[in-house]
XYZ file of C-alpha atoms in Angstrom:
770
model
C 132.243 219.265 -123.145
C 129.426 216.822 -123.927
C 126.557 216.462 -121.501
C 125.855 212.872 -120.476
C 122.294 211.565 -119.770
C 122.767 211.937 -116.025
C 122.821 215.701 -116.440
C 119.226 215.783 -117.660
C 117.974 216.451 -114.118
C 119.789 219.778 -113.957
C 118.704 220.695 -117.462
C 115.042 219.765 -116.892
C 114.961 221.666 -113.603
C 116.349 224.749 -115.329
C 113.941 224.421 -118.239
C 110.997 224.000 -115.850
C 111.879 227.222 -114.115
C 112.256 228.951 -117.484
C 108.758 227.935 -118.523
C 107.278 228.990 -115.194
C 108.908 232.415 -115.412
C 108.048 232.882 -119.040
C 111.625 233.313 -120.163
C 112.907 231.864 -123.387
C 115.810 229.486 -123.785
C 117.992 227.508 -121.410
C 120.579 230.270 -121.055
C 118.125 232.589 -119.330
C 116.958 229.689 -117.152
C 120.498 228.782 -116.159
C 121.183 232.370 -115.193
C 118.419 232.230 -112.597
C 120.243 229.481 -110.679
C 123.651 231.151 -110.887
C 124.619 233.781 -108.301
C 126.897 236.663 -109.205
C 129.418 237.013 -106.343
C 131.322 239.895 -107.929
C 132.506 241.001 -111.366
C 134.901 238.065 -111.647
C 133.181 235.197 -109.807
C 129.904 233.257 -110.049
C 128.487 230.451 -107.917
C 125.783 227.792 -107.828
C 124.639 225.155 -105.304
C 123.642 221.719 -106.572
C 121.925 218.831 -104.782
C 123.774 215.546 -105.489
C 121.631 212.854 -103.805
C 123.761 209.878 -104.896
C 126.915 210.761 -102.924
C 127.287 208.486 -99.910
C 130.915 208.347 -98.744
C 134.277 210.059 -98.558
C 135.275 208.424 -101.850
C 132.418 210.175 -103.671
C 133.486 213.515 -102.226
C 137.097 212.966 -103.241
C 136.118 212.006 -106.795
C 133.917 215.087 -107.305
C 136.303 217.588 -105.772
C 139.289 216.080 -107.613
C 137.366 216.296 -110.884
C 136.752 220.002 -110.433
C 140.259 220.757 -109.150
C 141.692 219.839 -112.565
C 139.682 222.523 -114.375
C 141.014 225.999 -114.981
C 138.743 228.723 -113.674
C 137.225 226.720 -110.778
C 137.916 228.578 -107.523
C 135.827 226.437 -105.166
C 134.281 222.965 -105.207
C 133.103 221.769 -101.804
C 130.760 218.866 -101.047
C 128.670 218.599 -97.875
C 127.794 214.934 -97.290
C 125.009 215.636 -94.773
C 123.045 218.045 -96.964
C 124.217 216.393 -100.236
C 125.138 219.878 -101.450
C 127.862 220.722 -103.967
C 128.931 224.379 -103.728
C 130.735 225.679 -106.805
C 132.458 228.967 -107.588
C 134.185 229.830 -110.857
C 135.535 232.605 -113.066
C 133.071 233.065 -115.966
C 135.749 234.444 -118.286
C 137.589 231.092 -118.141
C 134.762 228.528 -117.943
C 131.025 228.739 -118.640
C 128.238 227.868 -116.214
C 127.081 225.055 -118.501
C 130.534 223.453 -118.506
C 130.734 223.726 -114.708
C 127.421 221.930 -114.253
C 128.282 219.218 -116.801
C 131.352 218.115 -114.829
C 129.460 216.446 -111.951
C 127.202 214.617 -114.419
C 130.157 213.406 -116.447
C 131.619 211.991 -113.244
C 128.542 209.769 -112.910
C 126.470 211.663 -110.335
C 122.895 212.839 -110.652
C 122.460 216.504 -109.734
C 119.858 219.262 -109.595
C 119.595 222.805 -108.205
C 119.818 222.760 -104.419
C 116.603 223.202 -102.425
C 117.180 223.916 -98.710
C 113.847 222.325 -97.830
C 114.996 218.957 -99.206
C 118.719 218.692 -98.353
C 118.816 215.135 -99.725
C 116.620 213.683 -96.960
C 113.806 212.511 -99.256
C 116.307 210.820 -101.571
C 118.010 209.067 -98.645
C 114.646 207.845 -97.352
C 113.797 206.514 -100.825
C 117.115 204.637 -101.012
C 116.552 203.062 -97.588
C 113.066 201.854 -98.499
C 114.303 200.422 -101.792
C 117.083 198.492 -100.051
C 114.660 197.133 -97.445
C 112.203 195.940 -100.106
C 115.014 194.344 -102.095
C 116.311 192.616 -98.956
C 112.847 191.214 -98.203
C 112.411 189.870 -101.744
C 115.905 188.343 -101.766
C 115.364 186.728 -98.365
C 112.006 185.220 -99.399
C 113.432 183.895 -102.678
C 116.630 182.551 -101.085
C 114.686 180.597 -98.468
C 112.397 178.961 -101.068
C 115.124 178.226 -103.619
C 117.249 176.670 -100.874
C 114.359 174.350 -99.967
C 114.080 173.242 -103.592
C 117.869 172.827 -103.860
C 117.927 170.456 -100.881
C 116.110 167.858 -102.960
C 118.562 168.254 -105.831
C 121.544 167.986 -103.473
C 119.947 164.890 -101.904
C 120.140 163.121 -105.256
C 116.908 163.837 -107.148
C 117.209 162.627 -110.760
C 115.436 162.910 -114.073
C 112.184 164.816 -114.330
C 112.088 165.504 -110.581
C 115.416 167.316 -110.691
C 114.420 169.302 -113.796
C 111.088 170.281 -112.214
C 112.866 171.651 -109.128
C 115.381 173.453 -111.330
C 112.609 175.176 -113.330
C 110.759 176.097 -110.135
C 114.003 177.545 -108.776
C 114.430 179.550 -111.983
C 110.872 180.901 -111.800
C 111.482 182.102 -108.226
C 115.099 183.231 -108.485
C 115.238 185.096 -111.811
C 112.515 187.709 -111.049
C 113.984 188.105 -107.551
C 117.491 188.632 -108.965
C 116.204 191.245 -111.402
C 114.320 193.120 -108.669
C 116.678 192.746 -105.704
C 119.820 193.301 -107.759
C 118.776 196.729 -109.097
C 120.838 198.756 -106.549
C 123.987 196.900 -107.656
C 123.161 196.824 -111.364
C 122.454 200.587 -111.542
C 125.648 201.408 -109.695
C 127.704 199.084 -111.918
C 126.215 200.458 -115.158
C 126.811 204.014 -113.976
C 130.446 203.235 -113.115
C 131.141 201.460 -116.412
C 129.475 204.224 -118.430
C 132.028 206.620 -116.957
C 134.948 204.224 -117.477
C 135.615 203.395 -113.841
C 135.200 200.428 -111.517
C 133.565 199.976 -108.125
C 132.691 197.028 -105.887
C 129.265 196.666 -107.516
C 130.751 195.720 -110.905
C 132.134 192.292 -109.824
C 129.014 191.719 -107.720
C 126.759 192.330 -110.741
C 128.929 190.154 -112.988
C 128.853 187.275 -110.497
C 125.070 187.408 -110.048
C 124.263 187.831 -113.750
C 126.701 185.170 -114.944
C 125.629 182.671 -112.266
C 121.954 183.210 -113.156
C 122.604 183.050 -116.927
C 124.701 179.896 -116.700
C 122.115 178.280 -114.417
C 119.367 179.070 -116.927
C 121.559 177.645 -119.726
C 122.095 174.450 -117.707
C 118.363 174.172 -117.014
C 117.506 174.444 -120.736
C 120.130 171.837 -121.581
C 119.156 169.413 -118.764
C 122.401 170.029 -116.878
C 123.072 168.387 -113.538
C 124.001 171.536 -111.618
C 122.409 174.994 -111.411
C 123.314 177.845 -109.113
C 120.158 179.872 -108.658
C 120.507 179.409 -104.908
C 124.056 180.811 -105.020
C 122.990 183.918 -106.977
C 120.023 184.859 -104.791
C 121.793 184.020 -101.504
C 124.708 186.171 -102.600
C 122.324 189.086 -103.143
C 120.652 188.525 -99.775
C 123.902 188.763 -97.805
C 125.112 191.750 -99.807
C 121.823 193.595 -99.344
C 121.894 192.878 -95.609
C 125.292 194.540 -95.337
C 124.279 197.414 -97.611
C 121.100 198.131 -95.635
C 122.854 197.980 -92.250
C 125.483 200.383 -93.570
C 122.806 202.736 -94.940
C 120.909 202.653 -91.659
C 124.005 203.641 -89.654
C 124.857 206.454 -92.076
C 121.335 207.880 -92.018
C 121.388 208.200 -88.233
C 123.793 211.093 -88.690
C 121.684 214.084 -89.737
C 122.869 217.549 -90.566
C 122.502 220.309 -87.995
C 122.772 222.947 -90.706
C 119.072 222.672 -91.579
C 118.154 223.230 -87.932
C 120.414 226.276 -87.729
C 118.741 227.604 -90.867
C 115.407 227.379 -89.048
C 116.661 230.048 -86.625
C 116.745 232.527 -89.497
C 113.756 234.855 -89.359
C 111.741 235.293 -92.546
C 110.854 238.913 -91.885
C 111.311 241.912 -89.611
C 109.369 244.977 -88.488
C 111.034 248.097 -89.882
C 110.434 251.542 -88.312
C 110.172 254.063 -91.144
C 110.810 257.818 -90.892
C 107.246 258.775 -89.882
C 107.308 256.194 -87.048
C 105.130 253.690 -88.883
C 105.913 249.989 -88.371
C 106.140 247.993 -91.591
C 106.816 244.227 -91.882
C 109.280 243.372 -94.657
C 111.241 240.346 -95.801
C 114.666 239.870 -94.214
C 116.157 239.915 -97.717
C 114.997 243.550 -98.024
C 116.867 244.708 -94.916
C 120.044 246.753 -95.328
C 122.523 248.104 -92.755
C 121.377 251.348 -91.201
C 117.663 250.491 -90.995
C 115.897 250.623 -87.605
C 113.874 247.516 -86.716
C 111.533 246.680 -83.831
C 112.055 243.352 -82.003
C 109.197 242.423 -79.671
C 109.555 240.235 -76.582
C 109.532 236.571 -77.561
C 110.964 237.157 -81.045
C 114.282 236.010 -82.466
C 116.586 238.769 -83.612
C 116.641 238.601 -87.439
C 119.938 240.424 -88.051
C 123.029 241.700 -86.286
C 122.404 245.120 -84.799
C 123.025 247.697 -82.106
C 120.387 248.560 -79.514
C 119.012 252.074 -80.128
C 116.418 252.065 -77.373
C 114.759 249.686 -74.919
C 115.900 247.367 -72.137
C 115.402 243.601 -72.142
C 116.755 240.237 -71.056
C 118.009 238.190 -74.008
C 118.960 234.539 -74.366
C 122.455 234.566 -75.927
C 123.097 230.829 -75.473
C 123.693 230.572 -79.222
C 126.696 232.877 -78.713
C 128.016 232.021 -75.244
C 126.445 228.656 -74.387
C 125.299 230.051 -71.036
C 121.674 229.525 -70.022
C 121.395 232.680 -67.906
C 119.841 235.619 -69.809
C 121.823 238.824 -70.231
C 120.471 242.339 -69.805
C 120.781 244.540 -72.883
C 120.215 248.272 -73.182
C 120.983 251.149 -75.537
C 124.403 251.031 -77.197
C 124.954 247.281 -76.788
C 125.315 244.872 -79.716
C 123.007 241.961 -80.493
C 123.501 238.972 -82.815
C 121.122 237.335 -85.271
C 119.455 234.192 -83.920
C 119.369 235.157 -80.221
C 116.014 235.298 -78.441
C 114.587 238.527 -77.010
C 112.847 237.532 -73.773
C 111.243 240.288 -71.738
C 111.116 243.754 -73.332
C 110.795 245.426 -76.747
C 113.989 246.640 -78.422
C 114.789 248.930 -81.313
C 117.903 247.920 -83.261
C 119.993 249.603 -85.915
C 120.880 246.936 -88.486
C 124.643 246.386 -88.820
C 124.815 243.127 -90.827
C 122.355 241.006 -92.822
C 122.197 237.592 -94.508
C 125.377 235.531 -94.592
C 127.334 238.364 -92.965
C 125.478 238.026 -89.646
C 126.721 236.058 -86.647
C 124.199 233.274 -87.393
C 125.359 233.209 -91.003
C 128.939 232.766 -89.834
C 127.913 229.926 -87.491
C 126.141 228.159 -90.386
C 129.268 228.529 -92.529
C 131.352 227.060 -89.699
C 128.942 224.111 -89.430
C 129.048 223.359 -93.146
C 132.838 223.613 -93.296
C 133.204 221.364 -90.245
C 130.800 218.751 -91.625
C 132.665 218.740 -94.941
C 135.916 218.029 -93.119
C 134.400 215.096 -91.209
C 132.820 213.690 -94.378
C 136.278 213.505 -95.984
C 137.305 210.907 -93.400
C 137.918 207.735 -95.394
C 136.447 204.791 -93.511
C 138.259 201.460 -93.294
C 135.710 199.826 -95.617
C 136.046 202.618 -98.187
C 139.830 202.277 -98.187
C 139.521 198.529 -98.723
C 137.054 199.048 -101.584
C 139.546 201.204 -103.519
C 141.821 198.205 -104.211
C 139.278 195.376 -104.050
C 137.359 195.813 -107.331
C 140.394 195.971 -109.679
C 141.982 192.896 -108.062
C 138.783 190.828 -108.417
C 138.362 191.737 -112.093
C 141.961 190.866 -112.895
C 141.698 187.485 -111.099
C 138.435 186.542 -112.868
C 139.791 187.570 -116.284
C 143.059 185.707 -115.797
C 141.151 182.622 -114.638
C 138.946 182.680 -117.745
C 141.901 183.158 -120.104
C 143.995 180.561 -118.281
C 141.266 177.916 -118.455
C 140.657 178.647 -122.145
C 144.335 177.994 -122.809
C 144.510 174.945 -120.505
C 141.357 173.253 -121.880
C 141.993 174.119 -125.488
C 139.111 176.565 -125.840
C 136.447 175.025 -123.583
C 134.412 178.186 -122.908
C 131.943 176.280 -120.722
C 134.535 175.153 -118.162
C 136.346 178.502 -118.399
C 133.173 180.440 -117.688
C 132.317 178.222 -114.710
C 135.787 178.740 -113.247
C 135.521 182.541 -113.703
C 132.046 182.575 -112.122
C 133.388 180.592 -109.157
C 136.126 183.198 -108.695
C 133.621 186.062 -108.874
C 131.244 184.414 -106.399
C 133.915 183.300 -103.970
C 135.463 186.774 -103.953
C 132.160 188.634 -103.674
C 132.540 191.154 -100.830
C 129.827 189.801 -98.528
C 132.286 189.418 -95.667
C 133.812 192.813 -96.439
C 130.349 194.349 -96.707
C 129.331 192.955 -93.308
C 132.682 193.455 -91.561
C 132.020 197.061 -90.539
C 128.205 197.427 -90.206
C 127.827 194.171 -88.247
C 130.318 195.345 -85.611
C 128.813 198.840 -85.548
C 125.305 197.507 -84.980
C 126.463 195.251 -82.125
C 128.578 198.019 -80.547
C 125.675 200.468 -80.881
C 123.413 198.002 -79.069
C 125.896 197.620 -76.218
C 126.268 201.371 -75.851
C 122.494 201.858 -76.048
C 122.034 199.606 -73.026
C 124.550 201.810 -71.210
C 122.752 205.018 -72.082
C 124.631 206.091 -75.222
C 122.904 206.484 -78.607
C 125.259 206.096 -81.581
C 124.121 208.271 -84.497
C 127.129 207.825 -86.762
C 128.709 204.376 -86.901
C 131.904 205.762 -88.456
C 132.432 207.729 -85.229
C 133.328 204.441 -83.514
C 136.317 204.193 -85.853
C 137.324 207.809 -85.343
C 136.920 207.601 -81.569
C 139.248 204.641 -81.148
C 142.403 206.813 -81.322
C 141.289 209.842 -79.283
C 144.106 211.586 -77.407
C 142.411 214.912 -76.550
C 138.993 215.506 -74.978
C 137.497 219.016 -75.097
C 134.616 219.755 -72.696
C 132.148 222.587 -72.720
C 131.373 223.836 -69.209
C 127.734 224.756 -68.692
C 125.385 221.811 -69.208
C 128.229 219.385 -69.905
C 130.676 219.373 -67.003
C 127.962 220.981 -64.903
C 124.371 219.869 -64.524
C 123.010 223.032 -66.126
C 120.514 223.398 -63.275
C 120.829 226.434 -61.023
C 120.835 225.580 -57.310
C 120.678 227.953 -54.372
C 123.851 227.768 -52.339
C 122.095 228.002 -48.957
C 118.552 228.434 -47.665
C 119.233 228.088 -43.964
C 119.815 231.848 -43.372
C 116.592 232.989 -45.111
C 113.911 234.120 -42.679
C 110.280 233.179 -43.241
C 109.179 236.713 -44.164
C 111.827 237.073 -46.874
C 111.036 233.589 -48.160
C 107.311 234.405 -48.393
C 107.960 237.672 -50.269
C 110.451 236.030 -52.646
C 108.005 233.192 -53.238
C 105.246 235.617 -54.241
C 107.419 237.822 -56.458
C 109.211 234.967 -58.262
C 105.964 233.186 -59.135
C 105.133 235.682 -61.893
C 108.591 235.939 -63.515
C 109.907 233.827 -66.392
C 113.547 234.587 -65.629
C 115.553 231.345 -65.029
C 116.856 232.630 -61.671
C 113.318 233.446 -60.531
C 112.154 230.001 -61.584
C 115.012 228.347 -59.693
C 114.301 230.455 -56.607
C 110.595 229.654 -56.711
C 111.308 225.925 -57.088
C 113.749 225.939 -54.154
C 111.420 227.848 -51.826
C 108.482 225.661 -52.781
C 110.442 222.504 -51.977
C 111.301 224.071 -48.612
C 107.604 224.498 -47.832
C 107.437 228.319 -48.024
C 104.077 229.954 -48.680
C 103.737 233.142 -50.771
C 102.900 236.470 -49.147
C 99.958 238.579 -50.327
C 101.169 241.318 -52.670
C 99.460 243.863 -54.947
C 100.233 245.856 -58.097
C 102.922 243.497 -59.345
C 104.906 244.788 -62.327
C 108.027 243.593 -64.153
C 110.789 245.842 -65.405
C 112.545 244.116 -68.323
C 116.197 243.491 -67.630
C 115.962 244.310 -63.918
C 113.305 242.363 -62.004
C 109.784 242.463 -60.509
C 108.262 244.747 -57.894
C 104.981 244.967 -55.972
C 103.211 246.581 -52.989
C 103.240 244.746 -49.681
C 101.677 246.214 -46.548
C 102.146 249.738 -47.928
C 105.798 249.114 -48.804
C 107.549 248.579 -52.133
C 109.211 245.183 -52.456
C 111.569 244.255 -55.267
C 113.173 241.025 -56.462
C 115.901 241.123 -59.082
C 119.261 242.699 -59.869
C 121.229 243.875 -56.813
C 121.787 247.475 -57.943
C 118.141 247.875 -58.971
C 117.047 246.649 -55.548
C 119.193 249.321 -53.851
C 122.212 247.157 -53.088
C 124.915 249.144 -54.890
C 127.301 248.495 -52.006
C 126.963 244.730 -52.566
C 127.941 244.789 -56.257
C 131.535 243.918 -55.410
C 130.396 240.339 -54.785
C 131.675 237.934 -57.400
C 129.425 236.700 -60.176
C 126.517 239.064 -59.511
C 124.732 237.646 -62.570
C 123.977 234.553 -60.451
C 122.640 236.492 -57.458
C 119.050 237.605 -56.853
C 118.348 240.307 -54.275
C 115.158 241.057 -52.298
C 114.543 244.581 -51.011
C 111.878 246.318 -48.944
C 111.595 250.071 -49.555
C 114.881 250.003 -51.459
C 116.771 248.297 -48.623
C 118.158 244.847 -49.389
C 116.776 242.340 -46.880
C 117.947 239.054 -48.442
C 120.352 237.753 -51.064
C 119.864 234.485 -52.921
C 123.124 233.252 -54.508
C 122.939 230.495 -57.122
C 125.507 228.168 -58.605
C 125.655 225.458 -61.248
C 126.734 222.160 -59.662
C 129.103 219.644 -61.267
C 127.491 216.848 -63.257
C 127.558 213.480 -61.469
C 130.810 211.657 -62.181
C 132.481 214.668 -63.804
C 135.432 214.732 -61.412
C 136.014 210.975 -61.591
C 135.637 210.850 -65.383
C 138.113 213.678 -65.971
C 140.524 212.091 -63.497
C 140.389 208.752 -65.300
C 140.901 210.381 -68.703
C 143.979 212.190 -67.417
C 145.305 208.966 -65.877
C 145.013 207.299 -69.308
C 147.263 209.975 -70.803
C 144.451 211.854 -72.527
C 144.743 215.641 -72.630
C 141.628 217.330 -71.161
C 140.683 220.916 -72.077
C 137.730 223.119 -71.050
C 136.415 225.678 -73.562
C 133.593 227.930 -72.357
C 131.869 231.142 -73.317
C 131.395 231.974 -69.622
C 133.406 234.486 -67.561
C 136.913 233.708 -66.330
C 136.074 233.264 -62.589
C 133.344 230.702 -63.299
C 135.489 228.710 -65.736
C 138.582 228.823 -63.505
C 136.537 227.582 -60.545
C 135.306 224.499 -62.449
C 138.788 223.809 -63.860
C 140.250 223.983 -60.352
C 137.662 221.553 -58.974
C 138.426 219.083 -61.774
C 142.220 219.587 -61.680
C 142.227 220.599 -65.352
C 145.156 222.808 -66.305
C 144.050 223.688 -69.826
C 140.996 225.958 -69.976
C 139.852 229.033 -71.904
C 136.952 231.399 -71.226
C 134.897 233.841 -73.290
C 135.076 231.499 -76.285
C 132.851 232.175 -79.310
C 131.729 229.351 -81.646
C 134.419 230.455 -84.094
C 137.051 230.408 -81.338
C 136.152 226.852 -80.311
C 136.284 225.621 -83.894
C 139.634 227.338 -84.434
C 141.081 225.682 -81.324
C 139.912 222.224 -82.431
C 141.133 222.728 -86.007
C 144.571 223.736 -84.708
C 144.704 220.610 -82.543
C 143.739 218.371 -85.469
C 146.271 220.129 -87.733
C 148.903 219.288 -85.106
C 148.020 215.586 -85.447
C 145.695 215.311 -82.443
C 142.515 213.212 -82.398
C 139.914 215.362 -80.642
C 136.700 214.297 -78.922
C 134.354 217.238 -78.306
C 131.702 216.961 -75.589
C 129.221 219.850 -75.560
C 125.541 220.692 -75.349
C 124.713 224.230 -76.522
C 123.765 225.658 -79.905
C 127.084 227.503 -79.804
C 128.851 224.120 -79.520
C 127.332 222.737 -82.752
C 130.163 223.907 -85.090
C 132.851 222.538 -82.765
C 130.936 219.244 -82.355
C 130.960 218.899 -86.135
C 134.607 219.990 -86.461
C 136.025 217.502 -83.947
C 137.296 214.043 -84.848
C 134.318 212.651 -82.909
C 131.705 214.243 -80.679
C 129.209 213.554 -77.909
C 126.325 215.529 -76.426
C 123.984 214.905 -73.472
C 120.298 214.264 -74.162
C 119.563 217.575 -72.419
C 121.486 219.439 -75.142
C 119.839 221.756 -77.632
C 118.261 220.130 -80.691
C 121.045 221.490 -82.871
C 123.715 220.225 -80.467
C 122.226 216.711 -80.413
C 121.990 216.689 -84.202
C 125.598 217.800 -84.704
C 126.993 215.196 -82.279
C 128.009 211.677 -83.343
C 126.692 210.216 -80.083
C 124.069 211.318 -77.546
C 124.153 210.022 -73.970
C 120.934 209.741 -72.003
C 122.482 208.970 -68.615
C 122.614 211.874 -66.143
C 126.297 211.305 -65.351
C 129.440 211.773 -67.432
C 130.584 208.133 -67.315
C 129.220 207.765 -70.863
C 132.462 209.274 -72.168
C 134.499 206.460 -70.589
C 132.088 203.805 -71.902
C 132.120 205.198 -75.448
C 135.908 205.369 -75.671
C 136.214 201.805 -74.346
C 133.624 200.303 -76.709
C 135.052 202.266 -79.668
C 138.468 200.690 -79.088
C 137.032 197.176 -78.864
C 134.784 197.627 -81.918
C 137.653 198.865 -84.091
C 139.696 195.824 -83.041
C 136.810 193.568 -84.076
C 136.484 195.340 -87.429
C 140.169 194.695 -88.102
C 139.694 191.076 -87.032
C 136.795 190.768 -89.501
C 138.943 192.107 -92.318
C 141.682 189.663 -91.354
C 139.154 186.785 -91.454
C 137.870 187.947 -94.844
C 141.408 188.154 -96.229
C 142.298 184.715 -94.821
C 139.148 183.264 -96.391
C 140.092 184.703 -99.796
C 143.684 183.467 -99.536
C 142.391 179.896 -99.064
C 139.282 179.906 -101.268
C 140.464 181.895 -104.304
C 143.265 179.462 -105.296
C 140.726 176.607 -105.089
C 138.379 178.460 -107.433
C 141.137 179.396 -109.871
C 142.414 175.825 -110.084
C 138.911 174.411 -110.595
C 138.544 172.641 -107.266
C 135.644 174.907 -106.272
C 132.441 174.852 -108.293
C 130.079 177.851 -108.228
C 127.965 175.904 -105.701
C 130.981 175.371 -103.432
C 131.879 179.040 -103.934
C 128.405 180.129 -102.816
C 128.587 177.951 -99.707
C 132.076 179.257 -98.902
C 130.957 182.839 -99.459
C 127.941 182.396 -97.167
C 130.117 180.715 -94.534
C 132.556 183.622 -94.536
C 129.671 186.030 -93.969
C 128.400 183.949 -91.049
C 131.890 183.826 -89.515
C 132.296 187.595 -89.782
C 128.875 188.178 -88.221
C 129.629 185.708 -85.420
C 132.886 187.493 -84.672
C 130.973 190.754 -84.399
C 128.571 189.137 -81.928
C 131.538 188.167 -79.736
C 131.540 191.802 -78.598
C 128.595 190.933 -76.355
C 130.548 188.606 -74.115
C 134.095 189.849 -74.697
C 133.462 193.477 -73.761
C 132.796 193.681 -70.050
C 131.132 196.836 -68.765
C 133.994 199.162 -67.755
C 133.932 200.078 -64.119
C 132.773 203.595 -63.384
C 135.492 205.963 -62.231
C 133.966 205.833 -58.735
C 134.305 202.038 -58.640
C 137.898 202.258 -59.881
C 138.868 204.835 -57.264
C 137.115 202.760 -54.591
C 139.136 199.685 -55.549
C 142.368 201.707 -55.430
C 141.498 202.971 -51.992
C 140.714 199.429 -50.828
C 144.043 198.203 -52.206
C 145.907 200.929 -50.305
C 144.153 199.949 -47.077
C 145.090 196.286 -47.659
C 148.728 197.260 -48.215
C 148.727 199.235 -44.958
C 147.194 196.347 -43.045
């Protein structure tokens, strides 16, 4: 297998590492990038910065699937990573790496710190600069062309033509580079893409215009060439901007991985080592405020831990000897000693990262409407232009000049400006409408995917509920108990203590004077008050063993004086504003609503009952949520996931489309396609409504583009459309498509909130009665 020039990046990166390590030869360098999975399998991760759509993914994975010995070839669009596994006895590492280069993609060893972001930023800046140059040149050449169109003759016309050439040709060379590079790359690997006819049209129009200028011709088309580039670059940049709003959450999950851990050796000495040096069976020390680096079992110590990564619940859980702990969770209050049970990719956090990558790969394989259109567009355009050229040669008896002009007119008139603007123009307008209604669209393609949603999956805590703990009642609390609770809760960082302190403060309570305040990790705080011991915390620790039968004791704080409970402060998480009405409207539209939560059964059942949701599951892990969604999608369902926690990130990525509130974790917001900033849940209704309208407008734009081609192409083929007419027609089609996208502003009326809808229904009933 011969290595093409595009593979030089991989080779140079390997050789650089060889030189730095002092090894000799490329084989030893290549071995340093290859991982030995077992005796029969090897793997490598490559960064492929030039992939940008589902078509790229399909081409790469299909290319590898044809090779014997390849056991895995998976592309992650967000991180631009190609993960490969193979059997070394059937195919060599060098042959495996050459495949992606021979397919026309640049590649290099994957660096987690880059993940393709720098390359994407470079592409965006290049497109913006090219757009600016093309816009400046188009405006000036058009001004010069006005004089020619108005009838300028002789030396005046030639002067304006030469000035147009001096402005347009450098601009075409600079602004057309994104299309020229892509076209050359495609042709060098014997395939076609949309950039090939674009490049041909621009180059031929510019070359023929220069030929006409040298030969004192009456018509030149510099304005057509540069205007064509301007419209195409506008669509390309808008499309790039929408794609780059969707960032991978995998890199943020990777940041939860600890770099080291404190190991307790046999003589009791504490030694800090790299996480890569940890093995199952070691004993490690995890101080308060540290993230747990590995999966383990508590050997000694008691502490409150934040397991929201696992369960999605904000309330800390008390851990003590014998209980298990997962990598990535936060140790809050006390020191723990853990026996390591799993490390690296075998930990819970490692499994979550794998789930995220797999889910993102599945979403990236979604073939957008524009990508599907592009698959058949390029071949058709080339065939039409070639047939036009050959037909005119035969008809005119070999007049290459007229034949070339007719072929150029076909290429220009069929240039995909309207197709290129059809999707991004609508997405930009729809994103602006949703932004004004409190919804940020991160992935424009999600508007397409969301238009056919038939199942909505909600997380409970922080999504259907507000995520803020509220005391159920303060009326029965006497002033003395309130003062003691105020004083004790002021020094605790536990979420329940914070909520209690906030509630009592808003009530106007003043703290009592206490002494010798101490905190017992996992249980609560205690102090001396007037010669008595007062405690605030867990019921059983405060001496209220008889009260433990009360439901949901994890959401109850007890106050005791000399080990006698004097007050109980129950907390609950209230429903998010509009949750009941939103769910009701979804159900009325025939959409299946499901609640998936990591919380306990009583809490989940209570919320489901309040919302009249029949389908709900409790105690769900991130893997369980992803499995549920994958099963639904496999059954032909279109699933919208709405969640907020770190544990929801894999399921947000796995769903057909996803939304998260602005109060969600950073990882949750990153994994979601849309983020809503409004405090209520009406954003779900708005997003589904706008998604439906925007998809309709995209289809309308494609219909307009097709209608334009059906009328204009025959005119160009038969010679009734000059390249100048073709450029004007092409520009007009782009303006029409953009104008149709702008119609969203006045055609899409703000959907009534569920509360307004239910109010109208109630009013109608009253009118019927009257």
